[in-house]
Short mmCIF file of C-alpha atoms in Angstrom, two decimals:
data_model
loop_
_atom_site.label_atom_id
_atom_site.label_comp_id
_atom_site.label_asym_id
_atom_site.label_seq_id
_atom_site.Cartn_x
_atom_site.Cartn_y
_atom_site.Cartn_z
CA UNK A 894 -14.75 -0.62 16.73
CA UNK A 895 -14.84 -0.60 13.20
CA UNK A 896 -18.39 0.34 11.79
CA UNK A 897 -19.14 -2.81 9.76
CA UNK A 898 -16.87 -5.37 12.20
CA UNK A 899 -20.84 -6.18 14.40
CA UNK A 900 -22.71 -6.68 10.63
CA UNK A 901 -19.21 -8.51 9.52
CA UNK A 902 -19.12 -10.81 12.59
CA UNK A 903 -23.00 -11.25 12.91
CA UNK A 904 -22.35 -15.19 11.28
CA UNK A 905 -20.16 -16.08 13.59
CA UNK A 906 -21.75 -14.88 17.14
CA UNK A 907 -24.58 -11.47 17.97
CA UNK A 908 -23.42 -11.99 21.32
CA UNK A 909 -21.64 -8.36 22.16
CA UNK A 910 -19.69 -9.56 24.64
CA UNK A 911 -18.33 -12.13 22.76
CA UNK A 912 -17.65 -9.56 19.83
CA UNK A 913 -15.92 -6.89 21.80
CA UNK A 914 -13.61 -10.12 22.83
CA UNK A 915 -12.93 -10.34 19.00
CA UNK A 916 -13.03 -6.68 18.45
CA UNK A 917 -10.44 -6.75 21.03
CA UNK A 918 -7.87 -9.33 19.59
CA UNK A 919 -8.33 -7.54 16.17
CA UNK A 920 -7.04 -4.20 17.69
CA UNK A 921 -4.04 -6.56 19.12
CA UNK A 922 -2.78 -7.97 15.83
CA UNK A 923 -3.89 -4.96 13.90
CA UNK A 924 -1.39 -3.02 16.07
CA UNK A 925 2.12 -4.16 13.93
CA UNK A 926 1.83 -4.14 10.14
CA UNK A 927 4.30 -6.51 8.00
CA UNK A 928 3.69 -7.10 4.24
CA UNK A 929 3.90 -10.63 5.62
CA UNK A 930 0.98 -10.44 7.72
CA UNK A 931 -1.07 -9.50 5.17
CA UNK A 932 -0.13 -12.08 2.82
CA UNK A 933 -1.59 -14.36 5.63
CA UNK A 934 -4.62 -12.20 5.74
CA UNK A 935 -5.39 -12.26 2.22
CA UNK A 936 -4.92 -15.85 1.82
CA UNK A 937 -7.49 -16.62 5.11
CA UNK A 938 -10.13 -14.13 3.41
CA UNK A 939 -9.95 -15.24 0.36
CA UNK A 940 -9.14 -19.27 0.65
CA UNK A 941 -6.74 -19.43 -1.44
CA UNK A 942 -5.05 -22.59 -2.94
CA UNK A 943 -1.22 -21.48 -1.64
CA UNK A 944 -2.81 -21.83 1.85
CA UNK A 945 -2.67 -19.30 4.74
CA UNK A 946 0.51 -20.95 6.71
CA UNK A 947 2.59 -21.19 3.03
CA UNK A 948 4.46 -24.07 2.31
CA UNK A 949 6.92 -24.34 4.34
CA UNK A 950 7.22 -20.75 4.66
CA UNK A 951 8.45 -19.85 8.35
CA UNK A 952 7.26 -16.39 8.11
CA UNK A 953 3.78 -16.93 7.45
CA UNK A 954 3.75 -20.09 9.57
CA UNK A 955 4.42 -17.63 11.87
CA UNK A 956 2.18 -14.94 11.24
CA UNK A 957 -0.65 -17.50 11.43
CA UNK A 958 0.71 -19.09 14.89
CA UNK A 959 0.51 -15.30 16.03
CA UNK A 960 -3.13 -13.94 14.38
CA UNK A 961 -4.37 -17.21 16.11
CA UNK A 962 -2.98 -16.19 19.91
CA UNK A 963 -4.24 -12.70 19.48
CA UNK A 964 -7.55 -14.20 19.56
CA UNK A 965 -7.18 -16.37 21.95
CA UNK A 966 -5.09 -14.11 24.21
CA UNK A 967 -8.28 -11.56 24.34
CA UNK A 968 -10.45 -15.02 24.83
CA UNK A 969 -9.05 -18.12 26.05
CA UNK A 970 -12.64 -19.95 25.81
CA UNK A 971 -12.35 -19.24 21.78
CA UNK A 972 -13.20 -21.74 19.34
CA UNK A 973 -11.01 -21.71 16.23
CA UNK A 974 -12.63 -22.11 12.54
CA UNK A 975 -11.55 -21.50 9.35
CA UNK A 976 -14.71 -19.47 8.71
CA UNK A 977 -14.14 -17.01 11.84
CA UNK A 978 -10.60 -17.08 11.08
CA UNK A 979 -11.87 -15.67 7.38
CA UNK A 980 -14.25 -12.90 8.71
CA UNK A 981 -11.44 -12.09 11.63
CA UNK A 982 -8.68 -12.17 9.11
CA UNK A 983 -11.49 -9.64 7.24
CA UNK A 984 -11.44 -7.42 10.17
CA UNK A 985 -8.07 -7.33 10.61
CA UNK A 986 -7.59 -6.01 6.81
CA UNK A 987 -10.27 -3.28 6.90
CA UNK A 988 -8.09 -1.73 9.89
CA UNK A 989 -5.25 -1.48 7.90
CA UNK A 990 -7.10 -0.07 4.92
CA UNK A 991 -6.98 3.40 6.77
CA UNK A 992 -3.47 4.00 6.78
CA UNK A 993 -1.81 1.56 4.94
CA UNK A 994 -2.17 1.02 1.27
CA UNK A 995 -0.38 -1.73 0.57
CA UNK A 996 -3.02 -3.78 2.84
CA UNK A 997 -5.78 -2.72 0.29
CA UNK A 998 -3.76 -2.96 -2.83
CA UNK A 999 -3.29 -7.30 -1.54
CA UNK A 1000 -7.09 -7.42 -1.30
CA UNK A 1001 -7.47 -5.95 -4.86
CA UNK A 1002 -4.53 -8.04 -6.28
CA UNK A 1003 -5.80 -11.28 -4.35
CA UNK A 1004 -9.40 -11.10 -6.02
CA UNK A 1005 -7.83 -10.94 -9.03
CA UNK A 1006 -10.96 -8.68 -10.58
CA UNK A 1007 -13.68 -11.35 -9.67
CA UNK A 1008 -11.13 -14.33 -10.42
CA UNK A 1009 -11.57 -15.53 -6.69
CA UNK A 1010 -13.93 -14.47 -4.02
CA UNK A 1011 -13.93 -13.52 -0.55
CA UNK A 1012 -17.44 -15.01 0.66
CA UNK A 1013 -18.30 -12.33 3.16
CA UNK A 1014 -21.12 -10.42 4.77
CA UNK A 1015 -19.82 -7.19 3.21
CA UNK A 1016 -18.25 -6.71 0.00
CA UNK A 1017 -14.30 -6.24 1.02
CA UNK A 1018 -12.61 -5.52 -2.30
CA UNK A 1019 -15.12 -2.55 -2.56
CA UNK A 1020 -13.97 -1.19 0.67
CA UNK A 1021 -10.18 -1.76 -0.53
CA UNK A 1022 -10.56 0.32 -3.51
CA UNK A 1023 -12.67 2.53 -1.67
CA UNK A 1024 -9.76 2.94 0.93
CA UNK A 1025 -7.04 3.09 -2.22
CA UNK A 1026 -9.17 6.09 -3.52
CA UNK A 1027 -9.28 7.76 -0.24
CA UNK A 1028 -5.23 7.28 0.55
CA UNK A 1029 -4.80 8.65 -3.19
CA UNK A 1030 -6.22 11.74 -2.78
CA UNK A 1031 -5.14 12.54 0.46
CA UNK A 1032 -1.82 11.74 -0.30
CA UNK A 1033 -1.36 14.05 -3.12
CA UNK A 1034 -3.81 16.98 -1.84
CA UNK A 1035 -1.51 20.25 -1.96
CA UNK A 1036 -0.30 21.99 1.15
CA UNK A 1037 -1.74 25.51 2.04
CA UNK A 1038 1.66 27.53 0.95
CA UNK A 1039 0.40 30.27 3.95
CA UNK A 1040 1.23 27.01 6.26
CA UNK A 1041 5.23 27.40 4.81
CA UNK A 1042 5.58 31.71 6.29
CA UNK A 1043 7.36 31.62 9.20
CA UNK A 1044 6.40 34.55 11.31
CA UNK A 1045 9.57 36.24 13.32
CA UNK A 1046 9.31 35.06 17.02
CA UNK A 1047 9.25 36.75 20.00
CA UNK A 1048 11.40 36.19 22.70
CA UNK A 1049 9.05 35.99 25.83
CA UNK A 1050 11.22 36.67 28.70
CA UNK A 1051 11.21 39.35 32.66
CA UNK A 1052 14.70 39.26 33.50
CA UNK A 1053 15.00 39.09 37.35
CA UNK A 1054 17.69 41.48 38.53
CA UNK A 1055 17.32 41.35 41.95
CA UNK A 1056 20.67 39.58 42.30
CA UNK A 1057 22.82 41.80 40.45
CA UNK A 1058 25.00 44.13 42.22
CA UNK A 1059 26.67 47.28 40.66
CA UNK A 1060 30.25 47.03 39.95
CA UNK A 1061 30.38 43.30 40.47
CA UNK A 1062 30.22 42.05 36.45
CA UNK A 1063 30.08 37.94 38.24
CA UNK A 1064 26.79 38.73 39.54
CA UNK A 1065 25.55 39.41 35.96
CA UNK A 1066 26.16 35.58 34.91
CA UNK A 1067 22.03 34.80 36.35
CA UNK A 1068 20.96 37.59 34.28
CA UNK A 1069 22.72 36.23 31.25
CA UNK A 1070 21.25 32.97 31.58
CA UNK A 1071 18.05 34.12 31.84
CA UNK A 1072 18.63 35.35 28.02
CA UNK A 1073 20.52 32.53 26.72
CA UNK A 1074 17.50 29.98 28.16
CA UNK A 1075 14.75 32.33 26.22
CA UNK A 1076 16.73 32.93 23.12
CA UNK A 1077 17.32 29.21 22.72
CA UNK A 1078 13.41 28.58 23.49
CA UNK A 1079 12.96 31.30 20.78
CA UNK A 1080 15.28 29.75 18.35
CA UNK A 1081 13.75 25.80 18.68
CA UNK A 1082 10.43 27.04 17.56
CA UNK A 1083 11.79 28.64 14.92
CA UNK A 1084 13.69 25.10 13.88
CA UNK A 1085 11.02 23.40 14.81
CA UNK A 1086 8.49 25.20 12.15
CA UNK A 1087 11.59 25.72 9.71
CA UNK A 1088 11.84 22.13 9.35
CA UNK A 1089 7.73 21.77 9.30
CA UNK A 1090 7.74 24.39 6.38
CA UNK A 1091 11.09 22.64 4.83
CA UNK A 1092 8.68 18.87 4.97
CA UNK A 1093 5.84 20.76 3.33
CA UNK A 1094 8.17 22.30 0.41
CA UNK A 1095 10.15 19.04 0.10
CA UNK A 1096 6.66 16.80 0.00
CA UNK A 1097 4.81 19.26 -2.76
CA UNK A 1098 8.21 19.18 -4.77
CA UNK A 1099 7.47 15.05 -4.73
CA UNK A 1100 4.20 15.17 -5.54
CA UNK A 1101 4.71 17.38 -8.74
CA UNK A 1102 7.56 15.70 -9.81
CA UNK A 1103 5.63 12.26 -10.10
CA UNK A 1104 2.79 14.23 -11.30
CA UNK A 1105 5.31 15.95 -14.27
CA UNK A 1106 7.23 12.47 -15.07
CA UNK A 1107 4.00 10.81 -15.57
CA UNK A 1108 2.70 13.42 -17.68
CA UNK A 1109 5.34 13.69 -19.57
CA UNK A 1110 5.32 9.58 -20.59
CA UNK A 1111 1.78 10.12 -21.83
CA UNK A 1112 2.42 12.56 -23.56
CA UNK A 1113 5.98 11.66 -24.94
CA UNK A 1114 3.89 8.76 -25.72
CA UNK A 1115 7.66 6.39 -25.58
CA UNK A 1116 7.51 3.42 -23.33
CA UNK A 1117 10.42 2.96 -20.86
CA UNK A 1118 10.62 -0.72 -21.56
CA UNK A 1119 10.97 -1.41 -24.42
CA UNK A 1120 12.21 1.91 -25.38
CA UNK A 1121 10.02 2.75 -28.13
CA UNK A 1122 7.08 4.43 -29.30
CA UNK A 1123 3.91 3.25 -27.63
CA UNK A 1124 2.13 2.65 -31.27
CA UNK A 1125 4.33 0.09 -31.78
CA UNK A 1126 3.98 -1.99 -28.89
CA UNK A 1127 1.34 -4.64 -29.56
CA UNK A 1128 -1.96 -4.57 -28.39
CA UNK A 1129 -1.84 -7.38 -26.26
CA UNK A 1130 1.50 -6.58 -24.50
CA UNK A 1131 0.18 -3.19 -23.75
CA UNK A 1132 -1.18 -4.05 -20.39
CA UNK A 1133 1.72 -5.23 -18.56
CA UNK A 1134 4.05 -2.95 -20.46
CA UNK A 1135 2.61 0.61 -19.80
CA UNK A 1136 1.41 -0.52 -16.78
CA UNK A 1137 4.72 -1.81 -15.44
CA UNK A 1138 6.09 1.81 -16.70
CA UNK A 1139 3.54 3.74 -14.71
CA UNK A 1140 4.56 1.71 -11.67
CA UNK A 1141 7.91 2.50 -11.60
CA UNK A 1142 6.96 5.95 -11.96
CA UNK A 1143 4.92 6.29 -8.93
CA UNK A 1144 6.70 7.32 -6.17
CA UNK A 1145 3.70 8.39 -3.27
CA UNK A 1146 1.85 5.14 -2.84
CA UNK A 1147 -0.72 4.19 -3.64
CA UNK A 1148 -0.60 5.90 -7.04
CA UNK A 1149 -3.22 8.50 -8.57
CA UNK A 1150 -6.50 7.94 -8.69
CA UNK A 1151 -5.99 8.95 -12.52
CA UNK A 1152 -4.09 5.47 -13.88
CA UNK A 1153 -6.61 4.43 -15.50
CA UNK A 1154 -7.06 7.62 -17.26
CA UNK A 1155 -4.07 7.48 -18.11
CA UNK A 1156 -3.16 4.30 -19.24
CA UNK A 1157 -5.83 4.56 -21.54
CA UNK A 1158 -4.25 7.88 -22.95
CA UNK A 1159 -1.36 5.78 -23.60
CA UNK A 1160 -3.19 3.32 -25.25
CA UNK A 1161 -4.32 0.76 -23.04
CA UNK A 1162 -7.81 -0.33 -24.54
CA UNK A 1163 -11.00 -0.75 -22.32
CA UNK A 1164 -12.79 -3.07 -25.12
CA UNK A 1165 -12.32 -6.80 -25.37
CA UNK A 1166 -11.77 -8.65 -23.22
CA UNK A 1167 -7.87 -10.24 -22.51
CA UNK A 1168 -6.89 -13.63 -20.84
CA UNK A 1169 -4.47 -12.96 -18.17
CA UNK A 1170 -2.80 -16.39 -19.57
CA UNK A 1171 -2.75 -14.43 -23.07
CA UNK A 1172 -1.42 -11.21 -21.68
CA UNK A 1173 1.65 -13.17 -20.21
CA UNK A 1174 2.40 -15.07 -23.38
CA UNK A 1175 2.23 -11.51 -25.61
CA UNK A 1176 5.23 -10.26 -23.68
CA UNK A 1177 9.04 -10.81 -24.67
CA UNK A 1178 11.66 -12.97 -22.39
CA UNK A 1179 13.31 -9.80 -21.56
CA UNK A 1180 10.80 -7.92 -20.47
CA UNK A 1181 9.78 -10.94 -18.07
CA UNK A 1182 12.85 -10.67 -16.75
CA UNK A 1183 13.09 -7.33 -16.24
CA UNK A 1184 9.54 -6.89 -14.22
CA UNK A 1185 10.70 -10.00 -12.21
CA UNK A 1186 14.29 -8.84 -11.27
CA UNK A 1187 14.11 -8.76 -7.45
CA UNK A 1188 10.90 -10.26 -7.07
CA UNK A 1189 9.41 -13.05 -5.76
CA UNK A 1190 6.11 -13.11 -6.79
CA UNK A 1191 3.46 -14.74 -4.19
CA UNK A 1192 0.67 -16.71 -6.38
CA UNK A 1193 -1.84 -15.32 -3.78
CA UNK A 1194 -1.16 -11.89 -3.68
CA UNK A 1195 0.64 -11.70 -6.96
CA UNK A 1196 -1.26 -14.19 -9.48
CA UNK A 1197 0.17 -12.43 -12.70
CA UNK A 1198 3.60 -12.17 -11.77
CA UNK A 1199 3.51 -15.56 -10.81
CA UNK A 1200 2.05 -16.55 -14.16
CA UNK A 1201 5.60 -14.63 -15.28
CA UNK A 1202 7.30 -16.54 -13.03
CA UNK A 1203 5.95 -19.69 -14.70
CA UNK A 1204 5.68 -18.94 -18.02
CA UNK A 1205 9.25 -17.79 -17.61
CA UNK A 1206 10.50 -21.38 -17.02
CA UNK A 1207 9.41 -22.79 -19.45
CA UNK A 1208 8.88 -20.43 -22.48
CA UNK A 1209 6.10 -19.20 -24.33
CA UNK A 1210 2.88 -21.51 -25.03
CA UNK A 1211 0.25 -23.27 -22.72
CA UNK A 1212 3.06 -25.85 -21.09
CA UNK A 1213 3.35 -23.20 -18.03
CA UNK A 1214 -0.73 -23.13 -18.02
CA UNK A 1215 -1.59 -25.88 -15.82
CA UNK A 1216 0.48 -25.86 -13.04
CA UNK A 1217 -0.41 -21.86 -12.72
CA UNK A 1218 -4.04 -22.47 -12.96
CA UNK A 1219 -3.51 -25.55 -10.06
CA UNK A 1220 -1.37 -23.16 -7.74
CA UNK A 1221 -3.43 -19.98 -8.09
CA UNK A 1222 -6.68 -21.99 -8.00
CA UNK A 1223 -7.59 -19.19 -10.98
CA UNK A 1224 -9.21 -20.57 -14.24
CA UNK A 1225 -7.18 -20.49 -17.51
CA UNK A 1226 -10.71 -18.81 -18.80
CA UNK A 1227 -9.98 -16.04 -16.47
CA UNK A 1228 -10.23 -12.99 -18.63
CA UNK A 1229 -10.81 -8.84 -18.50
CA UNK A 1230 -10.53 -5.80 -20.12
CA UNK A 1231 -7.09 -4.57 -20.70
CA UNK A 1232 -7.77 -1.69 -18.94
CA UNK A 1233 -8.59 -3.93 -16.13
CA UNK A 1234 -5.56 -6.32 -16.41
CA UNK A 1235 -3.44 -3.14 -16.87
CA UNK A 1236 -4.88 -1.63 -13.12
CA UNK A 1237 -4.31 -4.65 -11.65
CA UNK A 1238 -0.70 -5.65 -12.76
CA UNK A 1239 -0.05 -1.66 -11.74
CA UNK A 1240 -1.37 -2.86 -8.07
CA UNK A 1241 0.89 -6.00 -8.23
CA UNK A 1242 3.77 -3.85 -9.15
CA UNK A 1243 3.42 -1.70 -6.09
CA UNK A 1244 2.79 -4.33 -3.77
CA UNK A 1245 5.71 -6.25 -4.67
CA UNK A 1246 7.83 -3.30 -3.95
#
């Protein structure tokens, strides 16, 4: 059982019995991950306008239909509520956030930096970025190179030759076998650890490379879209820009604990603070289509790209501003720092991937 499930559960029931019956449906539904299921999560944590089920929107119809029988599989006498489905849905999320990043990077996208709220006994987004940190530096810790030697093996092996029979080459064919059998022992283990070693080499290789290509844009200090020079990007398109750039060079999820380092080497200012409604204006037609090309941005899990989305439908201005603000359920007001909008629409970028 999770650590803070009995403190994270203590509104609904302090009953133990009853909790372990909870504890047990969240292992259940816990047990598959789809980027589905924790759209329906994040949505029941965070009651969010697009509601949990979608509209019209089989999938998480579904996922909802099944989250709910988990429950009631481990506990037939269960009472279903919206607020225990929030604090299970809560539960449900925090298991993820040990192996899977993408489940953390939702929970950071779906707050929206304070825009919405998940009204819990613990503070979840702090354990999402906590978990994002964690996965980070894991993920790109370098591999012992004395792990990569392969020492020469030793063939392990009494031949029995109480069978063979001088002068009679047939009764040889057991002895023979006896070899071949240790030899090819002999030889798996060595495929076995060449191929460990091979995984080791082949992972480090990947974790430089991203680590060289996103050097190399700071300090090239040339956007990839637009192609030109960051200084002459505007201020207020810098955000979304260099941040959509960084995404698309990340290729371990879920990206270096360094972004915002180094967006603001690139020129991403921490001062100021930027409407996200502002942000989406600043940036060209092309570029909105570009960072929207094979997306379909979720206005829960994705609230800037589905202020793209809008704004792309309509053009430039404040016409697009109302019916985002009435489907995200976020205030036009909402604002941050452009280092802040710049982490986030980083996260949005890698969870819509």
């Amino acid at each position: 059982m999770h650590t803070d499930f009995p403190k994270l559960f203590s509104e609904i029931s302090t009953d133990g019995a009853q909790r372990s019956l909870r504890w047990t449906g969240v292992e259940t539904f816990s047990g598959t991950y789809k980027n589905t299921r924790v759209e329906m999560l994040a949505r029941l944590v965070f009651d969010t306008k697009p509601p949990a089920g979608g509209h019209q929107q089989d999938d998480l119809a579904i996922e909802l239909t099944a989250f709910h029988k988990a429950f009631s599989d481990a506990d037939p006498s269960i009472e279903q509520g919206a607020r225990q489905d929030e604090v299970l849905a809560a539960a449900v999320l925090m298991q993820y956030f040990t192996t899977r990043s993408k489940a953390a990077m939702a929970v950071i996208t779906t707050a929206c930096n304070g825009a919405r709220k998940a009204a819990l006994p613990i503070d979840l987004v702090t354990a999402a970025e906590n978990a994002l940190s964690q996965l980070a530096a894991s993920r790109r810790k370098r591999p012992d190179l004395r792990e990569v030697e392969i020492e020469a093996p030793e063939i392990e092996c009494e031949i029995d030759f109480s069978s063979v029979q001088a002068n009679q080459p047939t009764t040889f064919k057991g002895v023979f076998d006896q070899l071949s059998e240790a030899v090819d022992e002999a030889l798996t283990d060595v495929v076995a650890k060449f191929n460990a070693s091979t995984k080791l080499l082949v992972d480090a290789s990947k974790k430089a490379d991203e680590e060289l290509d996103m050097l190399s844009w700071v300090f090239g200090q040339r956007a990839l879209l637009p192609d030109q020079p960051f200084a002459d990007i505007p201020a207020d398109q810098k955000p979304l820009v260099l941040s959509r750039d960084l995404a698309s060079l990340t290729t371990i999820l879920p990206g270096p604990n360094p972004v915002p380092a180094l967006l603001a080497r690139a020129g991403v200012n921490s001062t100021e603070n930027l409407r996200i409604v502002d942000a989406v204006n600043a940036v060209t037609d092309d570029w909105i289509a570009e960072a929207l090309k094979n997306h379909k941005p979720s206005p829960a899990t994705s609230p800037i790209h589905f202020a793209l989305v809008k704004r792309q439908e309509t053009g430039a201005g404040d016409s697009w501003h109302a019916g985002w603000a009435a489907i995200t359920g976020i205030d036009l007001g909402a604002a941050m720092s452009p280092i802040a909008l710049a982490e986030l629409f980083y996260h949005e970028t890698l969870w819509l991937r």
